[in-house]
Coordinates of C-alpha atoms and ligand atoms in Angstrom, one line a residue:
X1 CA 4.9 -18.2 8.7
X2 CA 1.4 -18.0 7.8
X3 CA -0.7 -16.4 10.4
X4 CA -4.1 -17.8 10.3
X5 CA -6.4 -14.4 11.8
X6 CA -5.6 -11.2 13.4
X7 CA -5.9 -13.2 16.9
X8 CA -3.1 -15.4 16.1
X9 CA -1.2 -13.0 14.4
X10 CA -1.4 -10.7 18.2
X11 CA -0.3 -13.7 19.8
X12 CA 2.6 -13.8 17.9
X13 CA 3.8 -10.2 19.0
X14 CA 2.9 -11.2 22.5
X15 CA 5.3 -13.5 22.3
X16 CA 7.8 -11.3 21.1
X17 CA 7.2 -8.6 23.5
X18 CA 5.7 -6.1 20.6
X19 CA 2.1 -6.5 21.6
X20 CA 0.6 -3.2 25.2
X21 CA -2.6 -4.0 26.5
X22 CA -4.5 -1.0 27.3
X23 CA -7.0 -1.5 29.9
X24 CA -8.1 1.4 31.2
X25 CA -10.9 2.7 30.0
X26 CA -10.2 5.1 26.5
X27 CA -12.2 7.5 24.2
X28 CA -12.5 6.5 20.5
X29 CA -12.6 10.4 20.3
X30 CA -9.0 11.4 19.0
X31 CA -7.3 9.8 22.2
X32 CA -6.9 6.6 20.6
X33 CA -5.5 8.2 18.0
X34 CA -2.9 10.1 20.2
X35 CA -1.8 7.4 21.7
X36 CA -1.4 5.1 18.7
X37 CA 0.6 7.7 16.9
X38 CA 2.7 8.2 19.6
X39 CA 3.6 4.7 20.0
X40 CA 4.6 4.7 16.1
X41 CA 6.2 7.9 16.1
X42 CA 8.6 6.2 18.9
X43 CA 8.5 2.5 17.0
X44 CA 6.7 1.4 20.4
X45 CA 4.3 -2.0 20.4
X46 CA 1.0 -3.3 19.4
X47 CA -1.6 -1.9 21.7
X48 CA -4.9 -4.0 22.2
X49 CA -7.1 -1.5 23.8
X50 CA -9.6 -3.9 25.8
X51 CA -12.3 -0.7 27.5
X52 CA -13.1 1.2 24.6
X53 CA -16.0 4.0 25.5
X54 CA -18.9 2.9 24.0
X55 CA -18.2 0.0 22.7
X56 CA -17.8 -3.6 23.8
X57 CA -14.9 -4.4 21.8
X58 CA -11.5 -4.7 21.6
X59 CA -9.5 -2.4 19.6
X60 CA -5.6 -3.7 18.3
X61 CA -4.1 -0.6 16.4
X62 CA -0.2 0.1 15.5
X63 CA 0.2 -3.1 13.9
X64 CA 2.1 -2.3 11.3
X65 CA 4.2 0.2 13.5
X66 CA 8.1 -0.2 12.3
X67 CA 9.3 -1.7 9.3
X68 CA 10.5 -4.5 11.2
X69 CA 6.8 -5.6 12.8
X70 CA 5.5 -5.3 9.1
X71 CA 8.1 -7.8 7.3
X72 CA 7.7 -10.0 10.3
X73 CA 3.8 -9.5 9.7
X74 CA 4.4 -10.2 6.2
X75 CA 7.1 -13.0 6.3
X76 CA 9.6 -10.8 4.5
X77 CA 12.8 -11.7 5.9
X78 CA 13.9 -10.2 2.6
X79 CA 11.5 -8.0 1.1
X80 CA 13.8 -7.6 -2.4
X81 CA 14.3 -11.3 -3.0
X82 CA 9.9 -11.8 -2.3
X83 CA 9.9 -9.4 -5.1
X84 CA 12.0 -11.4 -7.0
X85 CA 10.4 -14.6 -6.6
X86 CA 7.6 -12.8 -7.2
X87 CA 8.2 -12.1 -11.0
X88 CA 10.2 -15.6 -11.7
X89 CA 6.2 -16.8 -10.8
X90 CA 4.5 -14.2 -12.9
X91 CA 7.2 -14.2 -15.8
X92 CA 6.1 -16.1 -18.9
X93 CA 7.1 -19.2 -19.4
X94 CA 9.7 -19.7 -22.4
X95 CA 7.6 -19.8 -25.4
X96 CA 9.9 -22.6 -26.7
X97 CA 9.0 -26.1 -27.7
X98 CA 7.4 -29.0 -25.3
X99 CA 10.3 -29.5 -22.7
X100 CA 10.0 -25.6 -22.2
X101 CA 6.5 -25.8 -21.5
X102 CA 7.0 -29.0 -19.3
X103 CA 9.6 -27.0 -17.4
X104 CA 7.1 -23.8 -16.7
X105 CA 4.8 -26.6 -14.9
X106 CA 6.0 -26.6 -11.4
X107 CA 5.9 -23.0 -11.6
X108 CA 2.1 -22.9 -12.9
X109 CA 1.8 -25.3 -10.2
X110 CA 3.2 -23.2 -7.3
X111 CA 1.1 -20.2 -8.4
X112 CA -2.1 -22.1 -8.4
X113 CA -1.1 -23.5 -4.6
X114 CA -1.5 -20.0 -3.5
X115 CA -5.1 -19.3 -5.3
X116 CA -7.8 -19.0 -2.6
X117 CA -9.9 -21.4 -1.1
X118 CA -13.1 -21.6 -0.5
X119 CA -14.6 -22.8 2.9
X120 CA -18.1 -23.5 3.9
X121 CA -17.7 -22.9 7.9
X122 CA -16.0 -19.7 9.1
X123 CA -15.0 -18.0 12.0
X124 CA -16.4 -15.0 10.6
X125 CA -19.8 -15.8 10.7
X126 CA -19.9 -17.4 14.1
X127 CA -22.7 -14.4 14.9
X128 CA -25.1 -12.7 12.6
X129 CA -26.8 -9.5 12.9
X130 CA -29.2 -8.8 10.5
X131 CA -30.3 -5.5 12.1
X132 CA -26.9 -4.2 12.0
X133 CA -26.0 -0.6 13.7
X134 CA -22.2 0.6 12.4
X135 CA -22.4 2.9 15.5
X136 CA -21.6 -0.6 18.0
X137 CA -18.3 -0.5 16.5
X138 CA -15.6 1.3 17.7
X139 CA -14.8 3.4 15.1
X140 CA -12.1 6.1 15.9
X141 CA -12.5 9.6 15.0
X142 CA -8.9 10.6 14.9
X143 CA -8.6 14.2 13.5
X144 CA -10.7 17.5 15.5
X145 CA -11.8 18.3 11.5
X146 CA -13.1 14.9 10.2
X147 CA -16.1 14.8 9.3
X148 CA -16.9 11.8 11.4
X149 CA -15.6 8.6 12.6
X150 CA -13.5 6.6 9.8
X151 CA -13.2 2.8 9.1
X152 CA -9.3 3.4 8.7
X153 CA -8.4 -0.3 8.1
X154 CA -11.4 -1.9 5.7
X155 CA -11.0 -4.8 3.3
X156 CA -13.4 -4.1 0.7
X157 CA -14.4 -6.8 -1.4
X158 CA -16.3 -7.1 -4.7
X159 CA -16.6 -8.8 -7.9
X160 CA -16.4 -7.4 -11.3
X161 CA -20.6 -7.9 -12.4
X162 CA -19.7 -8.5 -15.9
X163 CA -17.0 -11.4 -15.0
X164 CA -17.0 -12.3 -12.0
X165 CA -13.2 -11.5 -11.0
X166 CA -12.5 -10.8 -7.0
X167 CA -11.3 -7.0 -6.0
X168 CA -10.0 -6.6 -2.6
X169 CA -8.8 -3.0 -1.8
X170 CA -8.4 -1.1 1.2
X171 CA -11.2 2.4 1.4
X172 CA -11.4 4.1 4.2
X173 CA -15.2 4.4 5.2
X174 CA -16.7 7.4 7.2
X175 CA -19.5 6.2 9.3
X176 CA -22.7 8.0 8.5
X177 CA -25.3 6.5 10.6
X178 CA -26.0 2.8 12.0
X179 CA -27.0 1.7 8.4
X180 CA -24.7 4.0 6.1
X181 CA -21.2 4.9 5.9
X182 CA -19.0 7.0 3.0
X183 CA -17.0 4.4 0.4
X184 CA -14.3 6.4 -0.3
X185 CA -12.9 4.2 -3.2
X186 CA -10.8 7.0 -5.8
X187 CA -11.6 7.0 -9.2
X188 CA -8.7 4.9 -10.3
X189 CA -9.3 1.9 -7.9
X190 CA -10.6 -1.7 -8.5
X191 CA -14.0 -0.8 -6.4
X192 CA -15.1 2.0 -8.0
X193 CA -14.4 0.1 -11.4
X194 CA -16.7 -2.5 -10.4
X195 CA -19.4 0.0 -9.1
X196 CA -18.8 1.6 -12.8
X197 CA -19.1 -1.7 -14.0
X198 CA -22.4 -2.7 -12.4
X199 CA -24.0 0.3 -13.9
X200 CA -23.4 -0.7 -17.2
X201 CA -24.8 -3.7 -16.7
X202 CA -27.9 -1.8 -15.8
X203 CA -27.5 -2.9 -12.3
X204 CA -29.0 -0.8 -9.3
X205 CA -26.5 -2.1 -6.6
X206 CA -22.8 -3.4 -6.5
X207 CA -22.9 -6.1 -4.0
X208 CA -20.1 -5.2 -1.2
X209 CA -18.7 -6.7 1.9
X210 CA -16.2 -5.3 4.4
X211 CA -13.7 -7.5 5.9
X212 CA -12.7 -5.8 9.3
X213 CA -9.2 -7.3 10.7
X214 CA -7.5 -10.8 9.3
X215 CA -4.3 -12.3 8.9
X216 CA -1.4 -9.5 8.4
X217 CA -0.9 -10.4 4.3
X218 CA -4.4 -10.1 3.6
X219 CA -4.8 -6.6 5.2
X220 CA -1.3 -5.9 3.1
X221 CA -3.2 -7.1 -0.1
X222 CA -5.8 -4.7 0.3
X223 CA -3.4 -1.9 -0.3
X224 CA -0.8 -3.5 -2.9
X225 CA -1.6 -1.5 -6.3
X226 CA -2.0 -4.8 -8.4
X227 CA -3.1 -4.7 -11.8
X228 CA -7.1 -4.4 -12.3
X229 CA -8.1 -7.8 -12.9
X230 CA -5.4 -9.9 -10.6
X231 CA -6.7 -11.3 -7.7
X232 CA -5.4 -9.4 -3.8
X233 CA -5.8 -12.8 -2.4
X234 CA -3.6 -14.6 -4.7
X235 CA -1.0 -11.9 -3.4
X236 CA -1.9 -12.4 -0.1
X237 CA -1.9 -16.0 -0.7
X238 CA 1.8 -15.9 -2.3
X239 CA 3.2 -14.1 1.0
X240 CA 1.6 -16.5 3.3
X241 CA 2.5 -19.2 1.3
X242 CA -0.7 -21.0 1.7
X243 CA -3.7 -19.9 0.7
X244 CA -6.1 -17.5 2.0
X245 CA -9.8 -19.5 2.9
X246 CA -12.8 -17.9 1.9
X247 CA -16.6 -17.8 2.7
X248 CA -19.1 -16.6 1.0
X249 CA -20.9 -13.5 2.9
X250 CA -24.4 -14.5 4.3
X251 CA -26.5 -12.0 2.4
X252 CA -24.5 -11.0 -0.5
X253 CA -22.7 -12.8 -3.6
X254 CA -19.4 -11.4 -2.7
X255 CA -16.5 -13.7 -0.9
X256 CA -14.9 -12.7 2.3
X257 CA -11.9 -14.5 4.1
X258 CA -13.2 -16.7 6.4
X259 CA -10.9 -15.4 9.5
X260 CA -11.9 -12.0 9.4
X261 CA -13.1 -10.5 12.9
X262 CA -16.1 -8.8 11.4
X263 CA -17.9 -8.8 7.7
X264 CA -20.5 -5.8 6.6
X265 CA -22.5 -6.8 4.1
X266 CA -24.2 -5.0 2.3
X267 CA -24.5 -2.7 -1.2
X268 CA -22.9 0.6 -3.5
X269 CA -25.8 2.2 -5.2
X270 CA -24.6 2.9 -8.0
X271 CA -26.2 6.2 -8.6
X272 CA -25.5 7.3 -4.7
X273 CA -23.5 10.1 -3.7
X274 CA -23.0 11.7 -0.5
X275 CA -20.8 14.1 1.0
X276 CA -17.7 12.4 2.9
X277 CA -14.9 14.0 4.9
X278 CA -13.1 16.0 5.7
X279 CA -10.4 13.7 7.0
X280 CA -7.1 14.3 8.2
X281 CA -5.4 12.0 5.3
X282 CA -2.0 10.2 4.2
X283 CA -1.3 13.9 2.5
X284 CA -0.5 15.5 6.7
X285 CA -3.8 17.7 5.2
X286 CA -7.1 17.3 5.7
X287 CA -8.1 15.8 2.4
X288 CA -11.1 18.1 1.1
X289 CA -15.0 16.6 1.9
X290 CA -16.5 16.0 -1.4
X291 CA -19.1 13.7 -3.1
X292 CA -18.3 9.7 -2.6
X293 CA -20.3 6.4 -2.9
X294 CA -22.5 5.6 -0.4
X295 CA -22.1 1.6 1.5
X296 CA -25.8 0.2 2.8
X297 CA -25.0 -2.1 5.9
X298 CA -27.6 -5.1 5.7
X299 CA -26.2 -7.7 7.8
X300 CA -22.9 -8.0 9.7
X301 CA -21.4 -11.1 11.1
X302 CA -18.5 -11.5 13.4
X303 CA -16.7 -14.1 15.3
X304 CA -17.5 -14.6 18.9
X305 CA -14.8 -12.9 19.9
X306 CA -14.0 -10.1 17.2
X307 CA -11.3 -7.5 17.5
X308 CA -11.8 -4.2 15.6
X309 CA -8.6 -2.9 13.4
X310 CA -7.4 0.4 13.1
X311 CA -5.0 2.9 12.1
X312 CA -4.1 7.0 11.9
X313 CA -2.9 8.4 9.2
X314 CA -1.5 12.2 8.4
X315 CA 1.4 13.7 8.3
X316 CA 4.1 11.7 7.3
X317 CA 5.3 9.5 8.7
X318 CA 2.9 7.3 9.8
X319 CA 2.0 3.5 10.1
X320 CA 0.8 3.2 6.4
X321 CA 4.7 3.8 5.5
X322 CA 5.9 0.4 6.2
X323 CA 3.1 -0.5 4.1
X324 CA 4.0 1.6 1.7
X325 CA 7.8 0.5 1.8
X326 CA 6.8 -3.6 0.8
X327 CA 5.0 -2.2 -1.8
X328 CA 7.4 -0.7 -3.4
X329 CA 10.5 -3.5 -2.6
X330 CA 7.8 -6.0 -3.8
X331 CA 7.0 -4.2 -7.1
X332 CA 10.2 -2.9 -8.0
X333 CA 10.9 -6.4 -9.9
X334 CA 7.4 -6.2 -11.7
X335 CA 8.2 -2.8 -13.1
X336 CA 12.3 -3.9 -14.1
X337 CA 9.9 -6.4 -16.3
X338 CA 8.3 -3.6 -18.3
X339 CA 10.9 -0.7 -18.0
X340 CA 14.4 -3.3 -18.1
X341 CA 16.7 -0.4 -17.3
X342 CA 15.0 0.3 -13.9
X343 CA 17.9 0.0 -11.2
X344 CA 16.1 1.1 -8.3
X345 CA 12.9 3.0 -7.1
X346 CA 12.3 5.0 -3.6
X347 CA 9.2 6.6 -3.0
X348 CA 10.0 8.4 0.8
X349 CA 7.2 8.4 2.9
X350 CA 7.4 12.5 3.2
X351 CA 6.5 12.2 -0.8
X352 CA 3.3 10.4 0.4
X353 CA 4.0 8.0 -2.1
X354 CA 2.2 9.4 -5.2
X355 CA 4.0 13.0 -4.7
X356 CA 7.3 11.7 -5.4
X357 CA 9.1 8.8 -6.9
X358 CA 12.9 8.6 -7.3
X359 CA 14.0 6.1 -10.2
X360 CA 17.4 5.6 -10.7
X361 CA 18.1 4.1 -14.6
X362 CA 21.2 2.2 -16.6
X363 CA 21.2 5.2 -19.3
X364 CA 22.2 3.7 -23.0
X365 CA 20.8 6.3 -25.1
X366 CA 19.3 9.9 -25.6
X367 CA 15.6 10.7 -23.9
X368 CA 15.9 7.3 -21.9
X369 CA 15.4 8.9 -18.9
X370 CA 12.1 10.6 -20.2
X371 CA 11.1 7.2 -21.7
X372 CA 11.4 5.9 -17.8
X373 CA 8.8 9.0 -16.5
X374 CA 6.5 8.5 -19.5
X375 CA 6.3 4.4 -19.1
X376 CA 6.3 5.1 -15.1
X377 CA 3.2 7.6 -15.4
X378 CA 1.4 4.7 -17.9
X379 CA 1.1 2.0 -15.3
X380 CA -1.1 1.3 -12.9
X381 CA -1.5 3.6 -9.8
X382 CA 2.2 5.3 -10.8
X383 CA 0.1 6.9 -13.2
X384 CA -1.1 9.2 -10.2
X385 CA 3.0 10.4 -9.3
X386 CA 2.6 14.3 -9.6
X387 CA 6.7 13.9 -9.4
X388 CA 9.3 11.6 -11.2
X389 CA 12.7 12.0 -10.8
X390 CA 15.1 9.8 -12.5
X391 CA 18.7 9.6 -11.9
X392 CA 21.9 7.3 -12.9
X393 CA 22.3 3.6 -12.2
X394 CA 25.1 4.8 -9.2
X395 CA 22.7 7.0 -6.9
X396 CA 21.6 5.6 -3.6
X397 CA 17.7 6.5 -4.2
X398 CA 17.2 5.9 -0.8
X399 CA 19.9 8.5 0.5
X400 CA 18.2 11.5 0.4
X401 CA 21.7 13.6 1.3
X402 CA 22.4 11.7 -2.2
X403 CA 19.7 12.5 -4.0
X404 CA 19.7 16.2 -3.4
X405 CA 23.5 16.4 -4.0
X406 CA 23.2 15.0 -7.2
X407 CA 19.8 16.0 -8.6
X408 CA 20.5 19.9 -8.1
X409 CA 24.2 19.7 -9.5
X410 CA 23.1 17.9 -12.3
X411 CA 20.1 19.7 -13.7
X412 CA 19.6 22.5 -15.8
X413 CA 16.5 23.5 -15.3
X414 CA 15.6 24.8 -18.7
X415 CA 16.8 21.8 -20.3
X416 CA 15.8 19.0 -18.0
X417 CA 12.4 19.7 -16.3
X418 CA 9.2 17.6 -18.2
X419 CA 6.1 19.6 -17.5
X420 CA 2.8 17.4 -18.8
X421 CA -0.9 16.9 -17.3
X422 CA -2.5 13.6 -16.9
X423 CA -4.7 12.3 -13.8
X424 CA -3.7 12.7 -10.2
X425 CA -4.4 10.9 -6.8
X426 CA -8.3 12.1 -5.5
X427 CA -5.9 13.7 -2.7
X428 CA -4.1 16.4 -4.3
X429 CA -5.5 19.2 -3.3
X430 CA -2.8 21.6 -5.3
X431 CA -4.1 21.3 -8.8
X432 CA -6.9 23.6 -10.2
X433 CA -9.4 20.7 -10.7
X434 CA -10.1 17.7 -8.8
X435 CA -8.1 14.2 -10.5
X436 CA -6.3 16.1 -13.3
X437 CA -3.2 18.2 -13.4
X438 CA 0.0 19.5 -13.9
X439 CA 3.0 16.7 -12.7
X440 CA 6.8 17.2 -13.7
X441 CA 9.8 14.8 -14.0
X442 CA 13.2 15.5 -13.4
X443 CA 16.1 14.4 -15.8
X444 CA 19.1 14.3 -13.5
X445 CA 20.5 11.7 -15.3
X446 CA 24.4 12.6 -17.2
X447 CA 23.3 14.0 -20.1
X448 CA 25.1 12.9 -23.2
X449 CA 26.4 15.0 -26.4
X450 CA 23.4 13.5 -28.4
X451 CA 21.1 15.5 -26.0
X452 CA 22.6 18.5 -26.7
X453 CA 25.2 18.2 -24.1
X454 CA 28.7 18.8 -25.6
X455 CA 30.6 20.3 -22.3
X456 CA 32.6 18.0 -20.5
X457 CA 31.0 16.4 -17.5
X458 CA 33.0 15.9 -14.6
X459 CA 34.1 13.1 -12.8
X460 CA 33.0 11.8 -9.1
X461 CA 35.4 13.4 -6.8
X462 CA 37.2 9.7 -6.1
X463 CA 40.2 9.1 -3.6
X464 CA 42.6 5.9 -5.4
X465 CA 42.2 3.1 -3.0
X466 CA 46.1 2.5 -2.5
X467 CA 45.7 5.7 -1.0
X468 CA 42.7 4.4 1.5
X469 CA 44.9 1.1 1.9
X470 CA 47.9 3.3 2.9
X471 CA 45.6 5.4 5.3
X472 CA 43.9 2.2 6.8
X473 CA 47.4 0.2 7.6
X474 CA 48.9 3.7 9.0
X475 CA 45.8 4.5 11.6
X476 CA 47.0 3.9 14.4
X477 CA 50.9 5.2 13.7
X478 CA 49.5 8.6 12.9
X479 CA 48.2 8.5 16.7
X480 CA 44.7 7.9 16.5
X481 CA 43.0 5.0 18.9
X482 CA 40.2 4.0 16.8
Ligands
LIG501 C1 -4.6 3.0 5.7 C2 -4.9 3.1 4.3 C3 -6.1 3.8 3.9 C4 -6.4 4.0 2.5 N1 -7.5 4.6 2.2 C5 -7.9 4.7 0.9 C6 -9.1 5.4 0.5 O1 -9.8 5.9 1.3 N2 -9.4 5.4 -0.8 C7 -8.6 4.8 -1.8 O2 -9.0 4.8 -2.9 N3 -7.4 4.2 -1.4 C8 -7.1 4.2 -0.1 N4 -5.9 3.6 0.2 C9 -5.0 3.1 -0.9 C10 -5.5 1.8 -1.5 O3 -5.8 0.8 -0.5 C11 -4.6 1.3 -2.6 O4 -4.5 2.2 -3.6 C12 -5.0 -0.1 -3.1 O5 -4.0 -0.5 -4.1 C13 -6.3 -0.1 -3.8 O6 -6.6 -1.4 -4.3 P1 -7.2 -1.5 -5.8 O7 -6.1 -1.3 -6.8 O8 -7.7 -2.9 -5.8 O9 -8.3 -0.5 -5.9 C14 -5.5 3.4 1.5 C15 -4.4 2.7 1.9 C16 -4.1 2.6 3.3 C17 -2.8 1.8 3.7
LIG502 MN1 -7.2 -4.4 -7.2

């Protein structure tokens, strides 16, 4: 189902009994943040936190709270077959003759019904500030080290100067002062790319505007590692299945979906930089304070009746794992397009995601399972995995008991450990310098005599199911009730 804004979306976990009002009044000041993580750590509800301490409005955190909430957010009843539709979509169309072309039209068809939309009247801009203070919000500080309060769930928008194309991407925003706050987009991420970009046009300012709350699959969006120049509201638009209406922001060329609660608009200089952080992160550490971008807040509209979004992270696991955990069911077809012999993929939440990437592989031939961590750490945001382990076709990734088991009794460590350097997440804090470093993959696939392997290797320890038959049918004779 395609929730229209946050508002409906909270009516719909009302309904189911997944939505606490809060009512008493509550400090923005870390015990929001206690709370909230409680209620995830125990897979409690939605809160709404209506008497927020010095602020006038409402607060909805944990919204993403279980892997349940988040598919039901998300309309993932199956997050594995979405991921397959997902690439029959995307997949080129047969490059045969006319009927093959005539067949791939539907298809075109469907993809374009989920392109955005552009509206000329939106909820988001019911009121408009254009003397706009960040400090009205209530933004949570959530950690006793950050450096600050932290815009935990932002939809940053932008477009690419040079052509146009939309970037939606989720970076987390330390509020500086009523007019400035940190724009924490990474090196690697669409934003910063189009703050690069605007520079080389010879441009002073990258036009930005911060969506604060919306429907469930456009906050997803903003965090789904899509390729550079595809659109997070075409995603967004796919999961919903309908498309995702957008305005264009009062003061700034950028477009914004229409039933956000709140929009800052405003600009990246792209020369700025300011220290931001530190801020208890994703990583369970406090991710270092260093030199970011810098948002200006010009104008900031809202609905009548806004809600402000908001999440904790640290040490795993946290909220942003059921994020996390669509991500990786909805990409795992997209990466069996480019790497065929991909089986499976688990990236545990402990791993924070980029620390730690399981892949299990059909092996054919010699060095396939290298071949796997070299294409993995060529693509996309993968590229940032400081660990890559790859196993064989028959090991539950997801099994961790598994994974161990079979990983350590199937290495030799002198033989099967890849040691290279290449660019890492902006929130390692391990490597010597900041972005670049040393990662490692794992070969614990079998290793065949072509790799040098000419010992036997053994066999799965396997009891003959006749045997297990016999067991089953004689239960109960042997004297056992269940
Ligand atoms: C709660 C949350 C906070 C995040 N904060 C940041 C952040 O501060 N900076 C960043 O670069 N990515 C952050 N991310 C990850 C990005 O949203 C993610 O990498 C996304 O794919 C970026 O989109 P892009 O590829 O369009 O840049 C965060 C993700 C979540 C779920
Ligand atoms: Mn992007």
């Amino acid at each position: 189902m395609a929730f229209r804004d946050l508002h409906e979306y909270l009516r719909a976990l009302e309904a189911r009994g997944e939505l606490q009002r809060v009512t008493v009044p509550v400090d923005p000041y870390l015990e929001m943040a206690e709370i909230a993580d409680r209620m995830v750590a125990r897979g409690g509800p939605a809160l709404l936190f209506t008497n927020v301490k010095g602020s006038q409005f409402p607060v909805a955190m944990n919204l993403f709270g279980t892997q349940a909430r988040t598919n039901f957010a998300l309309g993932l009843d199956d997050p594995d077959r979405v991921g397959q539709t997902l690439r029959t979509l995307i997949q080129p169309p047969e490059v045969g003759g006319f009927w093959d072309k005539l067949r791939a039209l539907p298809k075109l068809a469907e993809l374009s019904s989920y392109f955005p939309k552009l509206v000329h009247d939106a909820p988001c801009q019911e009121v408009v500030d254009n003397d706009p203070d960040l400090t009205k919000l209530p933004v949570l500080t959530t950690w006793p080290q950050d450096g600050g309060p932290f815009i935990t769930l932002p939809l940053v928008c932008t477009r690419d100067p040079a052509t146009g194309r939309r970037n939606l991407g989720m970076y987390r925003m330390q509020v500086f002062d009523g007019k400035t706050a940190g724009m924490h987009w990474h090196l690697h991420k669409g934003g910063r790319y189009h703050q690069i970009a605007a520079k080389n046009q010879g441009e002073r300012r990258l036009p930005v505007a911060v969506a604060l709350g919306a429907d469930p699959a456009t906050i997803y969006a903003a965090t789904a590692p899509l390729p550079r120049d595809i659109d997070e509201f075409i995603l967004a638009g796919f999961l919903r299945r309908a498309p995702v209406e957008l305005v264009r922001a009062k003061t700034v060329d950028v477009e914004v979906p229409a039933h956000a609660e709140f929009v800052l608009e405003g600009y990246v200089d792209v020369d700025e930089l300011r220290m931001e952080g530190p801020f208890g992160d994703h990583t369970g550490y406090y991710s270092l304070a260093d030199l970011y971008p810098v948002f200006h807040v010009t104008a900031i509209t809202r609905r009548r009746d806004p809600i402000y979004p908001a999440t904790v992270v640290g040490r795993p696991i946290k909220e942003d794992a059921y994020l996390g955990k669509v991500t990786e069911r909805l990409f795992l077809p997209l990466i069996q397009m480019l790497v065929p012999d991909v089986v499976d993929i688990s990236m545990p939440p402990a791993g924070v995601f980029h620390n730690l990437v399981i892949v299990s592989i059909a092996k054919h031939y010699p060095g396939q399972a290298r071949q796997t961590m070299y294409a993995l750490w060529g693509m996309g945001q993968m590229a940032n995995a400081k660990h890559i382990v790859v196993v064989d076709k028959d090991v539950n990734v997801h099994d961790m008991d598994e994974v161990i088991w079979r990983v350590t009794n199937n290495i030799d460590a002198a033989r099967d450990v890849v040691i290279v350097e290449g660019p890492l997440d902006d929130l390692d804090h391990a490597s010597p310098r900041a972005h670049f470093g040393g990662k490692m993959g794992i070969d614990a696939t079998r290793k065949l005599p072509e790799e040098g392997h000419t010992r036997v290797w053994p066999d799965d320890i396997v009891m003959p199911p006749e045997i297990k038959a016999l067991v089953d049918r004689r239960w109960q004779e042997y004297g056992f009730r269940s």
